[in-house]
Amino acid sequence: MTDMSIFVAVQSDDFCVASEYNELRRQSGCGAIVTFSGLVRELSDNQLHSMTLEHYPGMTEQALTAIAEQAQQRWQLGAVHLIHRVGSLKPHEQIVFVGIASPHRAAAFAAGEFIMDYLKNRAPLWKKEHTSNGDYWVEAKTSDQHALTRWG
Amino acid sequence: MIKILFFAALRERLDCEQYLLSCDGTMLQVTDILQQLQSRCHSWQQELSRSDLLCAVNQQLVPLSANVQDGDELAFFPPVTGG
């Protein structure tokens, strides 16, 4: 595929999955589209009022673009859309969107998992939870670090 | 001059967002700069000695052994938690 396109955005505004999906359909002319959305999850032990997403402006965009490019080198992809929100978010709000268009579903599924695994370990973003018991920075999970090992 | 940025929990614990370090033009390693910063006070010593500290030079993740020179942008931050 010659005209692989990458779209990356770091924004406080919400995104619309349907618009992204339609854009992926229009751009790629591929046979498969896989999309993933990550949402603000409620906590099991105390009440989450909101979450603040901090990032490193400039580096975040570069890191996300580099991850999409790595995926493009590993699989045959038509288009990758990667959107990450920053700022204050409430429970159930959308945080992250990954959309992949490819000729075949296996590549689209794999690239989506690869992009999320790398995003969780490489993109300079940090979550702070504002709960009924106080404010806490989210700790990085070792399971997220281990997830990278499957990609060699 | 080397611009040093701190993010997230590290920024809060150091109570510092940006630190400017004068540089006489010689090539330094990130670890040299860390040592200078750690010597400022006990809390900086503690926070900047954490084994999970991450570092970027000119907005690229690098190991602490990386080189830094005059005009570079250096950043320190805790493990990332986006997604």
PDB file of C-alpha atoms in Angstrom:
ATOM      1  CA  MET A   1       0.000   0.000   0.000  1.00  0.00           C
ATOM      2  CA  THR A   2       1.606   3.250  -1.098  1.00  0.00           C
ATOM      3  CA  ASP A   3      -0.569   5.931   0.432  1.00  0.00           C
ATOM      4  CA  MET A   4      -0.492   5.014   4.122  1.00  0.00           C
ATOM      5  CA  SER A   5      -1.839   7.930   6.155  1.00  0.00           C
ATOM      6  CA  ILE A   6      -1.267   8.699   9.815  1.00  0.00           C
ATOM      7  CA  PHE A   7      -3.424  11.107  11.777  1.00  0.00           C
ATOM      8  CA  VAL A   8      -2.388  11.979  15.335  1.00  0.00           C
ATOM      9  CA  ALA A   9      -4.108  14.433  17.689  1.00  0.00           C
ATOM     10  CA  VAL A  10      -3.609  15.364  21.335  1.00  0.00           C
ATOM     11  CA  GLN A  11      -6.582  17.447  22.376  1.00  0.00           C
ATOM     12  CA  SER A  12      -8.853  18.438  25.250  1.00  0.00           C
ATOM     13  CA  ASP A  13     -11.950  18.191  23.033  1.00  0.00           C
ATOM     14  CA  ASP A  14     -13.938  14.978  22.799  1.00  0.00           C
ATOM     15  CA  PHE A  15     -13.831  12.880  19.636  1.00  0.00           C
ATOM     16  CA  CYS A  16     -16.567  11.162  17.640  1.00  0.00           C
ATOM     17  CA  VAL A  17     -15.925   7.493  16.859  1.00  0.00           C
ATOM     18  CA  ALA A  18     -18.401   7.543  13.953  1.00  0.00           C
ATOM     19  CA  SER A  19     -16.622  10.476  12.286  1.00  0.00           C
ATOM     20  CA  GLU A  20     -13.252   8.795  12.696  1.00  0.00           C
ATOM     21  CA  TYR A  21     -14.641   5.533  11.345  1.00  0.00           C
ATOM     22  CA  ASN A  22     -16.113   7.267   8.297  1.00  0.00           C
ATOM     23  CA  GLU A  23     -12.833   9.060   7.710  1.00  0.00           C
ATOM     24  CA  LEU A  24     -10.965   5.739   7.859  1.00  0.00           C
ATOM     25  CA  ARG A  25     -13.426   4.245   5.350  1.00  0.00           C
ATOM     26  CA  ARG A  26     -13.019   7.179   2.992  1.00  0.00           C
ATOM     27  CA  GLN A  27      -9.235   7.422   3.122  1.00  0.00           C
ATOM     28  CA  SER A  28      -8.104   3.897   2.895  1.00  0.00           C
ATOM     29  CA  GLY A  29     -10.264   1.811   0.629  1.00  0.00           C
ATOM     30  CA  CYS A  30      -9.267  -1.148   2.788  1.00  0.00           C
ATOM     31  CA  GLY A  31     -11.072  -4.369   3.647  1.00  0.00           C
ATOM     32  CA  ALA A  32     -10.951  -4.110   7.437  1.00  0.00           C
ATOM     33  CA  ILE A  33     -11.246  -1.409  10.076  1.00  0.00           C
ATOM     34  CA  VAL A  34     -10.543  -2.014  13.759  1.00  0.00           C
ATOM     35  CA  THR A  35     -11.267   0.711  16.303  1.00  0.00           C
ATOM     36  CA  PHE A  36     -10.528   0.907  20.009  1.00  0.00           C
ATOM     37  CA  SER A  37     -11.762   3.475  22.528  1.00  0.00           C
ATOM     38  CA  GLY A  38     -10.439   3.816  26.066  1.00  0.00           C
ATOM     39  CA  LEU A  39     -12.751   5.376  28.667  1.00  0.00           C
ATOM     40  CA  VAL A  40     -12.392   6.798  32.179  1.00  0.00           C
ATOM     41  CA  ARG A  41     -13.256   3.855  34.438  1.00  0.00           C
ATOM     42  CA  GLU A  42     -14.927   4.143  37.835  1.00  0.00           C
ATOM     43  CA  LEU A  43     -12.861   2.923  40.779  1.00  0.00           C
ATOM     44  CA  SER A  44     -13.828  -0.128  42.805  1.00  0.00           C
ATOM     45  CA  ASP A  45     -12.705   1.121  46.230  1.00  0.00           C
ATOM     46  CA  ASN A  46     -13.625   4.811  46.256  1.00  0.00           C
ATOM     47  CA  GLN A  47     -15.548   7.354  44.250  1.00  0.00           C
ATOM     48  CA  LEU A  48     -13.837   8.925  41.269  1.00  0.00           C
ATOM     49  CA  HIS A  49     -14.946  12.522  40.690  1.00  0.00           C
ATOM     50  CA  SER A  50     -12.678  13.261  37.757  1.00  0.00           C
ATOM     51  CA  MET A  51      -9.296  12.571  36.235  1.00  0.00           C
ATOM     52  CA  THR A  52      -6.623  14.956  34.973  1.00  0.00           C
ATOM     53  CA  LEU A  53      -4.477  13.914  32.029  1.00  0.00           C
ATOM     54  CA  GLU A  54      -1.133  15.698  31.958  1.00  0.00           C
ATOM     55  CA  HIS A  55       1.270  15.415  29.030  1.00  0.00           C
ATOM     56  CA  TYR A  56       4.518  16.693  27.584  1.00  0.00           C
ATOM     57  CA  PRO A  57       3.389  18.991  24.751  1.00  0.00           C
ATOM     58  CA  GLY A  58       5.327  18.318  21.581  1.00  0.00           C
ATOM     59  CA  MET A  59       6.850  15.053  22.741  1.00  0.00           C
ATOM     60  CA  THR A  60       3.447  13.371  23.057  1.00  0.00           C
ATOM     61  CA  GLU A  61       2.591  14.078  19.409  1.00  0.00           C
ATOM     62  CA  GLN A  62       6.047  12.893  18.302  1.00  0.00           C
ATOM     63  CA  ALA A  63       5.836   9.719  20.379  1.00  0.00           C
ATOM     64  CA  LEU A  64       2.362   8.827  19.066  1.00  0.00           C
ATOM     65  CA  THR A  65       3.440   9.440  15.468  1.00  0.00           C
ATOM     66  CA  ALA A  66       6.534   7.277  15.979  1.00  0.00           C
ATOM     67  CA  ILE A  67       4.372   4.433  17.379  1.00  0.00           C
ATOM     68  CA  ALA A  68       2.000   4.636  14.391  1.00  0.00           C
ATOM     69  CA  GLU A  69       5.005   4.582  12.037  1.00  0.00           C
ATOM     70  CA  GLN A  70       6.407   1.504  13.781  1.00  0.00           C
ATOM     71  CA  ALA A  71       3.050  -0.238  13.309  1.00  0.00           C
ATOM     72  CA  GLN A  72       3.084   0.763   9.656  1.00  0.00           C
ATOM     73  CA  GLN A  73       6.497  -0.896   9.253  1.00  0.00           C
ATOM     74  CA  ARG A  74       5.288  -4.169  10.777  1.00  0.00           C
ATOM     75  CA  TRP A  75       1.933  -4.567   9.053  1.00  0.00           C
ATOM     76  CA  GLN A  76       0.276  -3.604   5.809  1.00  0.00           C
ATOM     77  CA  LEU A  77      -1.921  -0.702   6.901  1.00  0.00           C
ATOM     78  CA  GLY A  78      -3.938   1.850   4.977  1.00  0.00           C
ATOM     79  CA  ALA A  79      -4.539   4.413   7.697  1.00  0.00           C
ATOM     80  CA  VAL A  80      -3.963   4.910  11.404  1.00  0.00           C
ATOM     81  CA  HIS A  81      -5.902   7.440  13.490  1.00  0.00           C
ATOM     82  CA  LEU A  82      -4.639   8.048  16.993  1.00  0.00           C
ATOM     83  CA  ILE A  83      -6.339  10.565  19.297  1.00  0.00           C
ATOM     84  CA  HIS A  84      -5.500  11.109  22.973  1.00  0.00           C
ATOM     85  CA  ARG A  85      -7.339  13.566  25.173  1.00  0.00           C
ATOM     86  CA  VAL A  86      -5.701  15.666  27.884  1.00  0.00           C
ATOM     87  CA  GLY A  87      -7.035  17.867  30.670  1.00  0.00           C
ATOM     88  CA  SER A  88      -9.936  17.137  32.993  1.00  0.00           C
ATOM     89  CA  LEU A  89     -12.158  14.125  32.272  1.00  0.00           C
ATOM     90  CA  LYS A  90     -15.152  12.659  34.110  1.00  0.00           C
ATOM     91  CA  PRO A  91     -16.040   8.968  34.575  1.00  0.00           C
ATOM     92  CA  HIS A  92     -17.257   7.337  31.323  1.00  0.00           C
ATOM     93  CA  GLU A  93     -15.676  10.039  29.179  1.00  0.00           C
ATOM     94  CA  GLN A  94     -13.524   8.959  26.232  1.00  0.00           C
ATOM     95  CA  ILE A  95      -9.737   9.161  26.711  1.00  0.00           C
ATOM     96  CA  VAL A  96      -8.144   7.539  23.715  1.00  0.00           C
ATOM     97  CA  PHE A  97      -9.063   6.409  20.212  1.00  0.00           C
ATOM     98  CA  VAL A  98      -7.124   4.114  17.912  1.00  0.00           C
ATOM     99  CA  GLY A  99      -8.487   3.330  14.460  1.00  0.00           C
ATOM    100  CA  ILE A 100      -6.734   1.170  11.904  1.00  0.00           C
ATOM    101  CA  ALA A 101      -7.693   0.476   8.322  1.00  0.00           C
ATOM    102  CA  SER A 102      -5.982  -2.398   6.560  1.00  0.00           C
ATOM    103  CA  PRO A 103      -6.611  -4.803   3.687  1.00  0.00           C
ATOM    104  CA  HIS A 104      -7.032  -7.656   6.202  1.00  0.00           C
ATOM    105  CA  ARG A 105      -8.410  -7.944   9.718  1.00  0.00           C
ATOM    106  CA  ALA A 106      -5.455  -9.790  11.266  1.00  0.00           C
ATOM    107  CA  ALA A 107      -3.119  -6.865  10.560  1.00  0.00           C
ATOM    108  CA  ALA A 108      -5.675  -4.329  11.813  1.00  0.00           C
ATOM    109  CA  PHE A 109      -6.280  -6.191  15.105  1.00  0.00           C
ATOM    110  CA  ALA A 110      -2.558  -6.759  15.705  1.00  0.00           C
ATOM    111  CA  ALA A 111      -1.613  -3.167  14.891  1.00  0.00           C
ATOM    112  CA  GLY A 112      -4.291  -1.881  17.288  1.00  0.00           C
ATOM    113  CA  GLU A 113      -2.915  -3.977  20.156  1.00  0.00           C
ATOM    114  CA  PHE A 114       0.653  -3.004  19.296  1.00  0.00           C
ATOM    115  CA  ILE A 115      -0.186   0.706  19.248  1.00  0.00           C
ATOM    116  CA  MET A 116      -1.996   0.573  22.615  1.00  0.00           C
ATOM    117  CA  ASP A 117       0.800  -1.463  24.239  1.00  0.00           C
ATOM    118  CA  TYR A 118       3.430   1.036  23.076  1.00  0.00           C
ATOM    119  CA  LEU A 119       1.285   4.059  23.903  1.00  0.00           C
ATOM    120  CA  LYS A 120       0.904   2.847  27.487  1.00  0.00           C
ATOM    121  CA  ASN A 121       4.678   2.532  27.878  1.00  0.00           C
ATOM    122  CA  ARG A 122       6.174   5.229  25.658  1.00  0.00           C
ATOM    123  CA  ALA A 123       3.840   8.200  25.314  1.00  0.00           C
ATOM    124  CA  PRO A 124       4.477  10.926  27.937  1.00  0.00           C
ATOM    125  CA  LEU A 125       1.005  11.088  29.478  1.00  0.00           C
ATOM    126  CA  TRP A 126       0.097  10.820  33.156  1.00  0.00           C
ATOM    127  CA  LYS A 127      -3.244  10.298  34.898  1.00  0.00           C
ATOM    128  CA  LYS A 128      -4.173  11.873  38.218  1.00  0.00           C
ATOM    129  CA  GLU A 129      -7.363  10.671  39.878  1.00  0.00           C
ATOM    130  CA  HIS A 130      -9.495  13.028  41.950  1.00  0.00           C
ATOM    131  CA  THR A 131     -11.454  10.810  44.344  1.00  0.00           C
ATOM    132  CA  SER A 132     -13.599  11.111  47.450  1.00  0.00           C
ATOM    133  CA  ASN A 133     -10.475  10.080  49.417  1.00  0.00           C
ATOM    134  CA  GLY A 134      -8.098  12.590  47.821  1.00  0.00           C
ATOM    135  CA  ASP A 135      -6.001  13.068  44.697  1.00  0.00           C
ATOM    136  CA  TYR A 136      -3.677  10.307  43.499  1.00  0.00           C
ATOM    137  CA  TRP A 137      -1.300   9.912  40.571  1.00  0.00           C
ATOM    138  CA  VAL A 138      -1.999   6.590  38.862  1.00  0.00           C
ATOM    139  CA  GLU A 139       0.893   4.148  39.267  1.00  0.00           C
ATOM    140  CA  ALA A 140       2.290   2.454  36.174  1.00  0.00           C
ATOM    141  CA  LYS A 141       1.376  -1.248  35.962  1.00  0.00           C
ATOM    142  CA  THR A 142       4.017  -3.910  35.466  1.00  0.00           C
ATOM    143  CA  SER A 143       1.471  -5.823  33.346  1.00  0.00           C
ATOM    144  CA  ASP A 144       1.595  -2.925  30.845  1.00  0.00           C
ATOM    145  CA  GLN A 145       5.388  -3.163  30.749  1.00  0.00           C
ATOM    146  CA  HIS A 146       5.269  -6.933  30.271  1.00  0.00           C
ATOM    147  CA  ALA A 147       2.799  -6.516  27.406  1.00  0.00           C
ATOM    148  CA  LEU A 148       5.597  -5.065  25.281  1.00  0.00           C
ATOM    149  CA  THR A 149       7.638  -8.263  25.415  1.00  0.00           C
ATOM    150  CA  ARG A 150       5.255 -10.044  23.040  1.00  0.00           C
ATOM    151  CA  TRP A 151       6.291  -7.681  20.228  1.00  0.00           C
ATOM    152  CA  GLY A 152       9.962  -8.684  20.464  1.00  0.00           C
TER     153      GLY A 152
ATOM    154  CA  MET B   1      21.895  26.847  28.850  1.00  0.00           C
ATOM    155  CA  ILE B   2      20.106  23.525  29.272  1.00  0.00           C
ATOM    156  CA  LYS B   3      16.357  23.657  29.895  1.00  0.00           C
ATOM    157  CA  ILE B   4      15.191  20.943  32.295  1.00  0.00           C
ATOM    158  CA  LEU B   5      11.493  20.078  32.572  1.00  0.00           C
ATOM    159  CA  PHE B   6       9.743  17.971  35.197  1.00  0.00           C
ATOM    160  CA  PHE B   7       6.329  16.363  34.797  1.00  0.00           C
ATOM    161  CA  ALA B   8       3.449  14.861  36.769  1.00  0.00           C
ATOM    162  CA  ALA B   9       4.134  13.458  40.274  1.00  0.00           C
ATOM    163  CA  LEU B  10       7.817  14.370  39.996  1.00  0.00           C
ATOM    164  CA  ARG B  11       6.976  18.013  39.166  1.00  0.00           C
ATOM    165  CA  GLU B  12       4.712  18.163  42.227  1.00  0.00           C
ATOM    166  CA  ARG B  13       7.184  16.529  44.593  1.00  0.00           C
ATOM    167  CA  LEU B  14      10.044  18.792  43.469  1.00  0.00           C
ATOM    168  CA  ASP B  15       7.693  21.777  43.355  1.00  0.00           C
ATOM    169  CA  CYS B  16       9.430  22.714  40.125  1.00  0.00           C
ATOM    170  CA  GLU B  17       8.232  22.752  36.527  1.00  0.00           C
ATOM    171  CA  GLN B  18      11.322  24.083  34.788  1.00  0.00           C
ATOM    172  CA  TYR B  19      14.947  24.533  35.787  1.00  0.00           C
ATOM    173  CA  LEU B  20      17.609  26.310  33.763  1.00  0.00           C
ATOM    174  CA  LEU B  21      21.135  25.025  34.071  1.00  0.00           C
ATOM    175  CA  SER B  22      24.023  27.059  32.739  1.00  0.00           C
ATOM    176  CA  CYS B  23      26.428  25.069  30.646  1.00  0.00           C
ATOM    177  CA  ASP B  24      29.908  26.073  29.525  1.00  0.00           C
ATOM    178  CA  GLY B  25      29.595  24.229  26.240  1.00  0.00           C
ATOM    179  CA  THR B  26      31.107  20.925  27.326  1.00  0.00           C
ATOM    180  CA  MET B  27      29.292  17.682  26.586  1.00  0.00           C
ATOM    181  CA  LEU B  28      27.653  16.205  29.680  1.00  0.00           C
ATOM    182  CA  GLN B  29      25.909  12.954  30.458  1.00  0.00           C
ATOM    183  CA  VAL B  30      22.379  12.997  31.885  1.00  0.00           C
ATOM    184  CA  THR B  31      23.822  11.330  34.991  1.00  0.00           C
ATOM    185  CA  ASP B  32      26.182  14.322  35.536  1.00  0.00           C
ATOM    186  CA  ILE B  33      23.210  16.684  35.480  1.00  0.00           C
ATOM    187  CA  LEU B  34      21.228  14.407  37.777  1.00  0.00           C
ATOM    188  CA  GLN B  35      24.074  14.532  40.288  1.00  0.00           C
ATOM    189  CA  GLN B  36      24.064  18.327  40.216  1.00  0.00           C
ATOM    190  CA  LEU B  37      20.308  18.444  40.729  1.00  0.00           C
ATOM    191  CA  GLN B  38      20.387  15.815  43.486  1.00  0.00           C
ATOM    192  CA  SER B  39      22.894  17.916  45.452  1.00  0.00           C
ATOM    193  CA  ARG B  40      20.417  20.802  45.755  1.00  0.00           C
ATOM    194  CA  CYS B  41      18.522  19.384  48.737  1.00  0.00           C
ATOM    195  CA  HIS B  42      17.335  16.211  50.409  1.00  0.00           C
ATOM    196  CA  SER B  43      13.998  15.949  48.584  1.00  0.00           C
ATOM    197  CA  TRP B  44      15.635  16.449  45.163  1.00  0.00           C
ATOM    198  CA  GLN B  45      18.220  13.841  46.143  1.00  0.00           C
ATOM    199  CA  GLN B  46      15.444  11.402  47.001  1.00  0.00           C
ATOM    200  CA  GLU B  47      13.126  12.063  44.073  1.00  0.00           C
ATOM    201  CA  LEU B  48      15.820  12.093  41.399  1.00  0.00           C
ATOM    202  CA  SER B  49      17.372   8.839  42.644  1.00  0.00           C
ATOM    203  CA  ARG B  50      14.297   6.728  41.954  1.00  0.00           C
ATOM    204  CA  SER B  51      15.066   3.678  39.850  1.00  0.00           C
ATOM    205  CA  ASP B  52      11.960   4.185  37.677  1.00  0.00           C
ATOM    206  CA  LEU B  53      12.907   7.749  36.646  1.00  0.00           C
ATOM    207  CA  LEU B  54      12.498   8.315  32.891  1.00  0.00           C
ATOM    208  CA  CYS B  55      14.408  10.827  30.834  1.00  0.00           C
ATOM    209  CA  ALA B  56      14.001  12.528  27.451  1.00  0.00           C
ATOM    210  CA  VAL B  57      16.505  14.642  25.544  1.00  0.00           C
ATOM    211  CA  ASN B  58      14.970  16.910  22.909  1.00  0.00           C
ATOM    212  CA  GLN B  59      11.672  15.065  23.352  1.00  0.00           C
ATOM    213  CA  GLN B  60      13.078  11.567  22.694  1.00  0.00           C
ATOM    214  CA  LEU B  61      13.210   8.910  25.422  1.00  0.00           C
ATOM    215  CA  VAL B  62      16.858   8.149  26.213  1.00  0.00           C
ATOM    216  CA  PRO B  63      18.795   6.167  28.836  1.00  0.00           C
ATOM    217  CA  LEU B  64      20.429   8.140  31.676  1.00  0.00           C
ATOM    218  CA  SER B  65      23.786   7.488  30.029  1.00  0.00           C
ATOM    219  CA  ALA B  66      22.823   9.743  27.076  1.00  0.00           C
ATOM    220  CA  ASN B  67      24.765  12.910  26.287  1.00  0.00           C
ATOM    221  CA  VAL B  68      23.404  16.428  26.664  1.00  0.00           C
ATOM    222  CA  GLN B  69      24.822  19.654  25.331  1.00  0.00           C
ATOM    223  CA  ASP B  70      24.215  23.376  25.452  1.00  0.00           C
ATOM    224  CA  GLY B  71      20.791  24.289  24.044  1.00  0.00           C
ATOM    225  CA  ASP B  72      19.237  20.865  24.646  1.00  0.00           C
ATOM    226  CA  GLU B  73      15.856  20.349  26.284  1.00  0.00           C
ATOM    227  CA  LEU B  74      16.044  17.713  28.996  1.00  0.00           C
ATOM    228  CA  ALA B  75      13.023  16.251  30.782  1.00  0.00           C
ATOM    229  CA  PHE B  76      12.571  13.942  33.751  1.00  0.00           C
ATOM    230  CA  PHE B  77       9.344  12.175  34.577  1.00  0.00           C
ATOM    231  CA  PRO B  78       7.817   9.131  36.284  1.00  0.00           C
ATOM    232  CA  PRO B  79       6.632   6.037  34.368  1.00  0.00           C
ATOM    233  CA  VAL B  80       3.875   7.026  31.954  1.00  0.00           C
ATOM    234  CA  THR B  81       0.218   6.132  32.543  1.00  0.00           C
ATOM    235  CA  GLY B  82      -1.700   7.250  29.467  1.00  0.00           C
ATOM    236  CA  GLY B  83      -4.151   5.225  27.422  1.00  0.00           C
TER     237      GLY B  83
END
